[in-house]
Coordinates of C-alpha atoms in Angstrom, one line a residue:
Chain A
X57 CA 89.2 96.0 222.3
X58 CA 88.4 92.4 222.9
X59 CA 90.7 90.0 224.5
X60 CA 91.2 85.5 224.9
X61 CA 89.0 85.3 227.6
X62 CA 86.3 87.5 227.6
X63 CA 82.3 86.9 226.6
X64 CA 80.7 89.7 224.2
X65 CA 77.9 89.7 222.9
X66 CA 78.8 89.9 219.1
X67 CA 76.6 87.7 217.0
X68 CA 73.6 88.8 215.1
X69 CA 70.8 88.5 217.8
X70 CA 73.1 89.2 220.8
X71 CA 74.6 85.9 220.7
X72 CA 77.1 85.6 223.4
X73 CA 80.6 84.5 222.0
X74 CA 83.8 83.4 225.0
X75 CA 87.6 83.7 223.0
X76 CA 88.3 80.8 225.2
X77 CA 91.9 80.6 226.5
X78 CA 92.7 77.1 225.8
X79 CA 92.6 77.1 221.5
X80 CA 94.3 80.5 221.7
X81 CA 97.2 79.2 222.7
X82 CA 99.7 78.2 220.1
X83 CA 101.4 74.6 220.6
X84 CA 98.3 73.4 222.9
X85 CA 98.9 69.5 223.4
X86 CA 95.2 68.5 222.8
X87 CA 92.7 71.7 221.2
X88 CA 93.9 73.4 217.7
X89 CA 94.7 76.7 218.2
X90 CA 93.4 79.7 215.7
X91 CA 96.0 82.0 213.8
X92 CA 93.9 84.7 212.4
X93 CA 92.9 87.7 214.8
X94 CA 90.8 88.1 217.2
X95 CA 89.0 90.7 215.0
X96 CA 88.1 88.0 212.4
X97 CA 87.5 85.2 214.5
X98 CA 85.0 87.4 216.0
X99 CA 83.6 88.4 212.2
X100 CA 83.8 84.6 211.6
X101 CA 81.1 84.1 214.1
X102 CA 78.7 87.4 213.3
X103 CA 78.7 86.0 210.0
X104 CA 77.2 82.6 210.6
X105 CA 75.6 83.6 213.3
X106 CA 73.6 86.0 210.5
X107 CA 73.2 83.4 208.0
X108 CA 72.1 81.0 210.4
X109 CA 75.3 78.5 209.4
X110 CA 73.9 76.0 212.6
X111 CA 72.6 72.7 212.8
X112 CA 69.5 72.0 212.8
X113 CA 69.3 72.0 216.7
X114 CA 70.8 75.2 216.8
X115 CA 74.4 73.4 218.9
X116 CA 77.0 73.8 216.5
X117 CA 77.8 76.8 213.6
X118 CA 80.1 76.4 211.0
X119 CA 82.3 78.9 209.1
X120 CA 84.6 79.4 206.0
X121 CA 87.2 82.6 205.9
X122 CA 87.3 83.3 202.3
X123 CA 89.9 86.0 200.3
X124 CA 89.2 85.8 196.6
X125 CA 87.1 82.9 196.9
X126 CA 89.8 81.2 197.6
X127 CA 89.2 79.3 201.3
X128 CA 92.1 81.0 203.9
X129 CA 93.9 78.7 205.9
X130 CA 92.2 80.2 209.8
X131 CA 94.4 77.6 212.7
X132 CA 96.6 74.7 213.1
X133 CA 95.6 71.1 215.0
X134 CA 98.0 69.5 216.9
X135 CA 100.2 67.6 214.5
X136 CA 100.4 71.5 212.9
X137 CA 97.5 70.7 209.8
X138 CA 96.3 73.5 208.2
X139 CA 92.9 73.9 208.7
X140 CA 90.3 76.5 207.3
X141 CA 86.2 75.6 209.0
X142 CA 85.6 77.5 211.5
X143 CA 83.2 75.3 214.5
X144 CA 81.4 77.4 216.5
X145 CA 79.5 75.4 219.7
X146 CA 76.7 76.1 221.9
X147 CA 76.1 75.4 225.9
X148 CA 73.0 76.7 226.4
X149 CA 74.5 79.8 228.2
X150 CA 77.1 80.8 225.0
X151 CA 79.0 80.1 222.3
X152 CA 83.1 79.4 221.6
X153 CA 85.0 78.5 218.5
X154 CA 87.3 77.2 217.6
X155 CA 89.3 75.7 213.7
X156 CA 87.9 72.1 213.1
X157 CA 89.4 69.8 210.9
X158 CA 87.1 68.6 208.1
X159 CA 88.8 65.3 207.3
X160 CA 87.3 63.9 210.3
X161 CA 84.3 63.1 211.6
X162 CA 83.9 64.3 214.8
X163 CA 84.5 68.0 213.7
X164 CA 81.9 68.1 210.0
X165 CA 78.8 69.9 209.1
X166 CA 76.2 68.1 209.2
X167 CA 74.3 67.5 206.3
X168 CA 71.9 70.2 206.9
X169 CA 74.7 72.5 207.7
X170 CA 76.4 72.6 203.4
X171 CA 73.4 73.9 201.9
X172 CA 73.1 77.4 204.4
X173 CA 76.5 77.6 203.3
X174 CA 76.1 78.1 199.5
X175 CA 72.8 80.1 201.0
X176 CA 75.9 82.5 202.2
X177 CA 77.8 82.8 199.7
X178 CA 80.0 80.3 199.4
X179 CA 81.2 78.7 196.0
X180 CA 80.3 75.2 195.8
X181 CA 83.4 74.2 194.5
X182 CA 84.5 74.8 198.1
X183 CA 81.8 72.7 199.8
X184 CA 82.6 69.8 197.4
X185 CA 85.9 69.9 198.5
X186 CA 84.5 70.1 202.6
X187 CA 82.6 67.2 202.3
X188 CA 84.4 64.9 199.7
X189 CA 86.7 65.4 202.8
X190 CA 89.4 67.1 200.7
X191 CA 91.9 69.5 200.3
X192 CA 90.5 73.3 200.2
Chain B
X265 CA 72.9 65.5 186.2
X266 CA 72.1 66.2 189.6
X267 CA 71.5 69.9 189.6
X268 CA 72.3 72.3 192.4
X269 CA 69.3 72.4 193.5
X270 CA 69.1 68.1 194.0
X271 CA 66.8 67.3 190.9
X272 CA 68.2 64.2 189.0
X273 CA 67.2 65.2 185.1
X274 CA 68.1 62.4 182.5
X275 CA 68.6 62.1 179.0
X276 CA 68.2 60.0 176.1
X277 CA 72.5 60.5 175.1
X278 CA 72.6 58.8 172.8
X279 CA 69.9 60.6 170.4
X280 CA 71.2 63.7 171.7
X281 CA 74.4 63.1 170.0
X282 CA 72.9 61.7 166.7
X283 CA 71.7 65.2 167.2
X284 CA 75.3 66.5 166.4
X285 CA 76.1 64.1 163.8
X286 CA 74.8 66.0 160.0
X287 CA 77.5 64.2 157.9
X288 CA 77.3 61.3 157.4
X289 CA 81.1 61.1 156.8
X290 CA 81.1 61.5 160.7
X291 CA 79.7 59.5 162.3
X292 CA 82.6 56.7 163.2
X293 CA 83.9 59.8 165.1
X294 CA 80.6 60.5 166.8
X295 CA 79.8 56.9 167.5
X296 CA 83.6 56.3 169.2
X297 CA 84.4 59.8 170.8
X298 CA 80.8 59.9 172.5
X299 CA 78.8 56.8 172.5
X300 CA 81.2 54.3 172.7
X301 CA 84.8 54.6 173.3
X302 CA 86.1 50.5 173.5
X303 CA 85.1 50.5 169.7
X304 CA 88.7 50.8 168.9
X305 CA 90.1 48.8 171.2
X306 CA 88.0 45.9 169.0
X307 CA 91.0 43.2 168.4
X308 CA 89.3 42.9 165.1
X309 CA 90.7 46.0 163.8
X310 CA 94.0 46.3 165.2
X311 CA 96.1 45.0 162.0
X312 CA 94.5 47.9 160.7
X313 CA 96.7 50.4 162.7
X314 CA 100.2 48.6 161.2
X315 CA 98.3 50.4 158.8
X316 CA 99.5 54.3 158.0
X317 CA 97.0 54.9 155.9
X318 CA 94.4 53.9 157.5
X319 CA 95.9 55.4 161.2
X320 CA 96.2 58.8 160.1
X321 CA 92.4 58.6 158.4
X322 CA 90.8 57.9 162.1
X323 CA 93.2 60.2 163.7
X324 CA 91.6 63.1 161.0
X325 CA 87.7 61.9 161.4
X326 CA 88.4 62.5 165.4
X327 CA 90.1 65.7 165.0
X328 CA 87.6 67.2 162.5
X329 CA 84.3 67.1 164.9
X330 CA 87.4 67.9 168.1
X331 CA 85.5 71.6 169.0
X332 CA 81.9 71.0 168.7
X333 CA 80.5 72.7 171.5
X334 CA 76.9 70.1 173.0
X335 CA 74.5 72.7 174.0
X336 CA 71.6 70.7 174.3
X337 CA 71.4 69.9 178.1
X338 CA 68.7 72.5 178.7
X339 CA 65.6 72.1 180.7
X340 CA 63.6 72.4 178.1
X341 CA 66.4 70.3 175.4
X342 CA 63.7 67.9 173.2
X343 CA 66.3 64.5 174.6
X344 CA 64.6 65.1 178.5
X345 CA 63.5 62.0 179.8
X346 CA 62.8 63.5 183.8
X347 CA 63.0 65.9 185.9
X348 CA 59.7 65.6 187.5
X349 CA 59.7 63.9 190.9
X350 CA 63.4 63.3 190.7
X351 CA 64.9 64.7 194.0
X352 CA 66.8 63.5 196.7
X353 CA 67.7 65.0 200.0
X354 CA 71.7 65.8 200.3
X355 CA 74.0 67.4 197.0
X356 CA 75.5 63.5 197.0
X357 CA 79.3 63.8 198.5
X358 CA 79.4 60.7 195.2
X359 CA 77.6 58.5 193.6
X360 CA 77.5 54.6 191.6
X361 CA 75.7 52.7 190.3
X362 CA 75.4 48.5 191.1
X363 CA 73.0 46.6 189.0
X364 CA 70.2 48.8 188.8
X365 CA 70.6 51.0 191.8
X366 CA 71.7 54.1 191.8
X367 CA 73.9 54.3 195.1
X368 CA 74.9 57.7 196.8
X369 CA 76.9 59.2 199.8
X370 CA 75.6 62.6 201.7
X371 CA 76.7 63.5 205.2
X372 CA 74.4 61.2 207.2
X373 CA 74.8 58.0 205.6
X374 CA 74.4 56.3 202.0
X375 CA 71.0 55.8 200.8
X376 CA 69.7 53.8 197.0
X377 CA 67.9 54.5 194.0
X378 CA 66.3 51.6 192.4
X379 CA 66.1 52.0 188.2
X380 CA 63.7 49.6 186.7
X381 CA 65.9 47.8 184.4
X382 CA 62.4 47.7 181.6
X383 CA 62.6 50.6 180.7
X384 CA 66.2 52.9 180.8
X385 CA 64.0 55.7 178.6
X386 CA 61.0 55.8 181.0
X387 CA 60.9 59.4 182.1
X388 CA 59.7 56.4 185.7
X389 CA 62.7 54.4 185.3
X390 CA 64.7 56.5 188.7
X391 CA 62.0 54.9 191.8
X392 CA 60.5 58.5 193.7
X393 CA 61.5 56.5 196.6
X394 CA 64.5 56.1 198.4
X395 CA 66.3 53.3 200.1
X396 CA 68.6 53.8 203.4
X397 CA 71.6 51.6 203.5
X398 CA 72.7 53.3 205.9
X399 CA 75.2 55.0 208.4
X400 CA 78.2 55.4 207.5
X401 CA 79.4 58.8 206.7
X402 CA 81.3 58.5 203.4
X403 CA 83.4 61.0 201.4
X404 CA 83.9 58.4 199.0
X405 CA 82.1 55.3 197.0
X406 CA 83.8 52.5 194.8
X407 CA 82.2 49.4 193.8
X408 CA 84.0 46.5 192.6
X409 CA 82.2 44.4 189.5
X410 CA 81.8 41.0 192.4
X411 CA 78.9 43.6 194.8
X412 CA 81.9 45.4 196.7
X413 CA 80.9 49.2 197.5
X414 CA 83.7 50.2 199.8
X415 CA 82.9 53.2 201.7
X416 CA 85.7 56.0 202.3
X417 CA 84.8 57.1 206.2
X418 CA 87.8 59.5 207.0
X419 CA 89.0 58.7 210.3
X420 CA 86.2 56.0 210.4
X421 CA 87.5 53.8 208.3
X422 CA 86.9 51.9 205.4
X423 CA 83.9 49.7 205.3
X424 CA 82.8 47.1 202.8
X425 CA 79.0 46.4 202.0
X426 CA 78.4 43.6 200.1
X427 CA 76.0 44.1 197.6
X428 CA 75.9 41.1 195.8
X429 CA 75.0 38.3 198.8
X430 CA 74.9 35.1 195.5
X431 CA 78.7 36.0 194.7
X432 CA 79.9 33.0 195.2
X433 CA 83.6 34.6 197.1
X434 CA 81.3 36.4 199.4
X435 CA 82.4 34.2 202.6
X436 CA 85.8 36.7 203.0
X437 CA 85.0 40.6 203.4
X438 CA 81.3 39.9 205.2
X439 CA 80.2 37.7 207.4
X440 CA 77.3 36.0 205.9
X441 CA 76.5 33.4 209.1
X442 CA 76.4 36.7 210.8
X443 CA 73.8 37.7 208.8
X444 CA 75.7 41.6 208.6
X445 CA 76.2 43.1 204.8
X446 CA 78.6 45.7 206.6
X447 CA 82.4 44.8 207.3
X448 CA 85.0 47.4 208.8
X449 CA 88.3 46.0 206.5
X450 CA 90.5 49.4 208.0
X451 CA 91.0 51.1 211.2
X452 CA 92.8 53.7 209.9
X453 CA 91.8 57.3 208.3
X454 CA 90.5 56.7 204.6
X455 CA 89.6 59.3 202.0
X456 CA 89.2 57.4 198.8
X457 CA 88.9 54.4 198.0
X458 CA 89.6 52.8 194.8
X459 CA 89.8 49.4 192.8
X460 CA 93.0 47.6 191.8
X461 CA 91.1 44.3 190.8
X462 CA 89.8 42.6 193.0
X463 CA 92.5 43.8 195.2
X464 CA 91.8 47.5 196.7
X465 CA 93.9 51.1 197.8
X466 CA 93.2 53.2 200.7
X467 CA 93.8 56.8 200.0
X468 CA 94.3 59.2 202.3
X469 CA 94.8 63.3 202.2
X470 CA 95.1 63.8 206.2
X471 CA 97.8 59.9 206.8
X472 CA 99.6 57.0 204.8
X473 CA 98.3 55.4 202.1
X474 CA 97.3 52.2 202.3
X475 CA 97.5 48.5 199.8
X476 CA 95.0 45.5 200.6
X477 CA 95.6 42.7 198.5
X478 CA 92.2 40.8 198.1
X479 CA 92.8 37.8 195.9
X480 CA 91.2 34.3 195.1
X481 CA 93.7 31.0 195.9
X482 CA 91.9 27.6 195.0
X483 CA 87.7 29.0 195.4
X484 CA 88.6 31.0 198.4
X485 CA 88.7 35.5 198.9
X486 CA 91.5 35.9 200.8
X487 CA 93.5 38.8 201.6
X488 CA 97.3 39.9 203.2
X489 CA 96.9 42.8 206.0
X490 CA 97.2 46.5 203.8
X491 CA 100.6 48.0 204.1
X492 CA 101.7 51.5 203.8
X493 CA 101.8 51.6 200.0
X494 CA 104.8 54.0 200.4
X495 CA 107.4 50.8 200.8
X496 CA 106.8 49.6 197.0
X497 CA 108.3 53.7 196.4
X498 CA 112.5 54.3 196.6
X499 CA 111.5 58.0 196.8
X500 CA 110.7 58.8 200.7
X501 CA 109.9 62.3 200.5
X502 CA 106.7 63.8 200.8
X503 CA 104.3 61.9 197.9
X504 CA 100.3 62.0 196.5
X505 CA 99.0 58.5 196.0
X506 CA 97.0 57.2 193.7
X507 CA 97.1 54.1 191.6
X508 CA 93.9 52.4 188.7
X509 CA 93.7 48.4 188.0
X510 CA 97.2 47.8 187.4
X511 CA 99.2 51.2 187.9
X512 CA 101.0 52.9 191.4
X513 CA 101.3 56.1 191.3
X514 CA 103.2 58.4 193.4
X515 CA 103.3 61.9 192.3
X516 CA 106.4 63.4 194.2
X517 CA 108.8 67.1 193.7
X518 CA 110.9 65.3 191.1
X519 CA 108.7 63.5 188.7
X520 CA 106.2 61.2 188.6
X521 CA 107.2 57.6 190.1
X522 CA 104.8 54.3 188.6
X523 CA 104.5 51.1 189.8
X524 CA 103.1 48.2 187.6
X525 CA 100.8 45.3 189.8
X526 CA 99.9 42.1 188.9
X527 CA 97.4 40.9 190.7
X528 CA 97.5 37.2 189.0
X529 CA 101.3 36.9 190.9
X530 CA 100.2 37.6 194.8
X531 CA 101.1 34.1 195.2
X532 CA 103.8 33.8 194.6
X533 CA 105.0 37.5 195.9
X534 CA 105.9 38.5 192.7
X535 CA 102.8 41.3 192.3
X536 CA 104.6 44.1 192.3
X537 CA 107.2 45.7 189.6
X538 CA 110.5 48.0 190.8
X539 CA 109.6 51.5 190.9
X540 CA 110.0 53.8 186.8
X541 CA 110.4 57.4 187.5
X542 CA 107.7 57.8 184.5
X543 CA 107.8 61.5 183.9
X544 CA 110.1 64.1 185.6
X545 CA 109.2 67.5 186.8
X546 CA 108.3 69.2 189.5
X547 CA 104.8 68.0 190.8
X548 CA 103.2 70.7 194.3
X549 CA 101.9 68.1 196.2
X550 CA 100.4 71.2 198.2
X551 CA 98.4 72.4 195.9
X552 CA 96.6 68.7 195.0
X553 CA 93.3 68.1 195.3
X554 CA 92.4 65.0 194.0
X555 CA 93.3 62.5 191.3
X556 CA 92.3 59.8 189.0
X557 CA 93.6 56.9 186.8
X558 CA 91.6 56.5 183.5
X559 CA 92.3 54.2 180.7
X560 CA 93.8 57.5 179.4
X561 CA 96.4 58.5 182.0
X562 CA 95.7 60.6 184.5
X563 CA 93.8 63.6 186.0
X564 CA 95.1 65.5 188.0
X565 CA 93.1 68.2 189.9
X566 CA 95.2 71.2 191.2
X567 CA 94.0 73.9 193.9
X568 CA 93.4 76.4 190.4
X569 CA 93.9 73.7 187.1
X570 CA 93.2 70.6 186.3
X571 CA 96.3 68.2 184.5
X572 CA 95.5 65.5 182.1
X573 CA 99.1 63.1 181.8
X574 CA 97.7 62.0 178.4
X575 CA 98.7 57.8 177.5
X576 CA 101.0 59.2 175.2
X577 CA 102.7 61.2 177.1
X578 CA 101.7 64.2 176.2
X579 CA 99.7 67.0 179.0
X580 CA 96.9 68.9 178.3
X581 CA 95.9 71.7 181.1
X582 CA 93.1 73.0 181.5
X583 CA 92.9 75.9 183.3
X584 CA 89.4 77.7 185.3
X585 CA 88.3 81.0 184.3
X586 CA 85.3 80.3 186.7
X587 CA 85.6 77.5 190.0
X588 CA 85.4 74.1 188.8
X589 CA 82.0 72.7 191.2
X590 CA 82.9 69.0 190.0
X591 CA 84.6 67.1 187.4
X592 CA 83.9 63.2 186.8
X593 CA 85.4 60.1 184.8
X594 CA 83.7 56.9 183.7
X595 CA 86.0 54.3 184.9
X596 CA 83.2 51.1 185.1
X597 CA 81.0 52.5 182.2
X598 CA 81.1 50.7 179.2
X599 CA 81.1 53.2 176.6
X600 CA 82.1 56.4 178.6
X601 CA 85.9 55.4 179.7
X602 CA 87.4 58.3 176.8
X603 CA 85.2 60.9 178.8
X604 CA 86.1 63.5 181.6
X605 CA 83.5 66.2 181.8
X606 CA 83.5 69.2 184.6
X607 CA 80.5 70.5 185.5
X608 CA 80.1 75.0 186.4
X609 CA 77.6 76.5 188.0
X610 CA 75.7 77.2 184.5
X611 CA 77.0 74.8 182.2
X612 CA 79.2 71.3 181.9
X613 CA 82.1 70.5 179.5
X614 CA 82.4 66.8 178.3
X615 CA 85.9 66.2 177.1
X616 CA 85.5 63.0 174.6
X617 CA 89.9 61.5 175.3
X618 CA 90.7 59.6 172.1
X619 CA 94.1 58.6 171.9
X620 CA 94.8 55.2 173.4
X621 CA 93.6 52.7 170.9
X622 CA 96.7 53.9 169.7
X623 CA 98.9 53.2 171.8
X624 CA 100.7 49.5 173.5
X625 CA 98.8 48.9 175.8
X626 CA 101.9 46.7 177.5
X627 CA 104.3 49.0 176.9
X628 CA 101.8 51.3 178.8
X629 CA 102.7 53.5 181.5
X630 CA 101.1 56.1 182.3
X631 CA 97.3 55.0 182.6
X632 CA 95.3 52.0 182.7
X633 CA 96.5 48.8 180.7
X634 CA 93.6 47.8 178.6
X635 CA 93.3 44.1 179.3
X636 CA 90.3 42.8 177.6
X637 CA 91.9 41.7 174.7
X638 CA 95.1 41.2 176.1
X639 CA 95.4 37.9 174.2
X640 CA 95.6 39.5 170.8
X641 CA 97.2 42.7 171.3
X642 CA 100.5 40.6 172.6
X643 CA 100.7 39.6 169.0
X644 CA 100.6 43.0 167.3
X645 CA 103.4 44.5 166.8
X646 CA 103.2 48.5 167.1

């Protein structure tokens, strides 16, 4: 069973993932936090590595949780806004992830990521809203 | 037309529309619905509209073609001008055309292609080369007639790029002396930007929305500090704001409120009317994705449907049976201001909306006022 703080080899190609504590602490003053189960978080990471939804330098990965082809809330930011985009970062040893804010430039996918999101089966309508910084 | 594989196709639209017209008696309806949206706004025809028979005839002609399906936009269509070599590097977030240049925003900057003014119908009209404009990561572009290209860049604020350096009033927003065409004009979050004549509305899906009054005084371009648009309205609850030229709208849980804006009264400080409730019904603010104010009314995209609040008071609802990839209107165009284009995965639907020329433009509450012939319209007793 996965627990917060664990580092597990759960990627499609054996990538290790750190379930960092601060992104699981509800109401953290500086960090966004997941509102989904660890199992769902790990499957978002697994699908990201399987479909290679990454920036060209392979340092950032992204994914969205879809239910009935619609983006589903995966976390909250410090102002308690709903977050939909999962962002994963690689520090040359292992990966960690957090719910990202697609209204903020530093959290947004790189240009090359959008076509990978499309190839992974995400609807162009959702990709358009993500790109335009609209409500998902 | 920009395809999902990032190729650009161009079609001879006028010839294609002509090909649908099988009867001479339908020519006028096709012309106005698809080729020349401003035709009936001509002041010379206004006196005809006082004639009920004439009005009915015009309406009848347009109704006769109301359910046609344009099905000629195939890759092998004989109206296809060009699709070869016309590929861009991204699916653009937004596009604008200004003075024979086609600007498009990608996640890594804004770029453009040149359009040959010698022959729009040539397969080589669009340059194969792509030119770099700026690295600003814009999610929305808006260009004014003076050549100010506004770029909404989310938490990086609102930027303006001066495209036309010869423009008479280019001295205020962009510094000519330092030779910089680009300038940040608001540091607040900006998801989209609309022109209200020379003033601008800075909309945000994440933060407060602002209004920035830019005006001319004694041949100088001046501005007032941007302010929260909420200040103009009395309803203080959860809201979504959108503007277009002379109108500013606030969507709320209790209805749609409107403030009228008169650009020419900025100097005297009487530019805003008091807010009026124009539609009394609940709008679910959390479900609004985007919106746009047009001559024919207001288009609002909700998460699961599109609504058109028409300038005659009617409401058209478009439910989606498949996901809507994108939608577009053409407020700066000469000929397509009455069109709404809906983009789906394997087709586009072009909706032509033809009622607004029969509406009193002065008293109109929903939609932009058609202003080119105000002098004449003032004199018409509708």
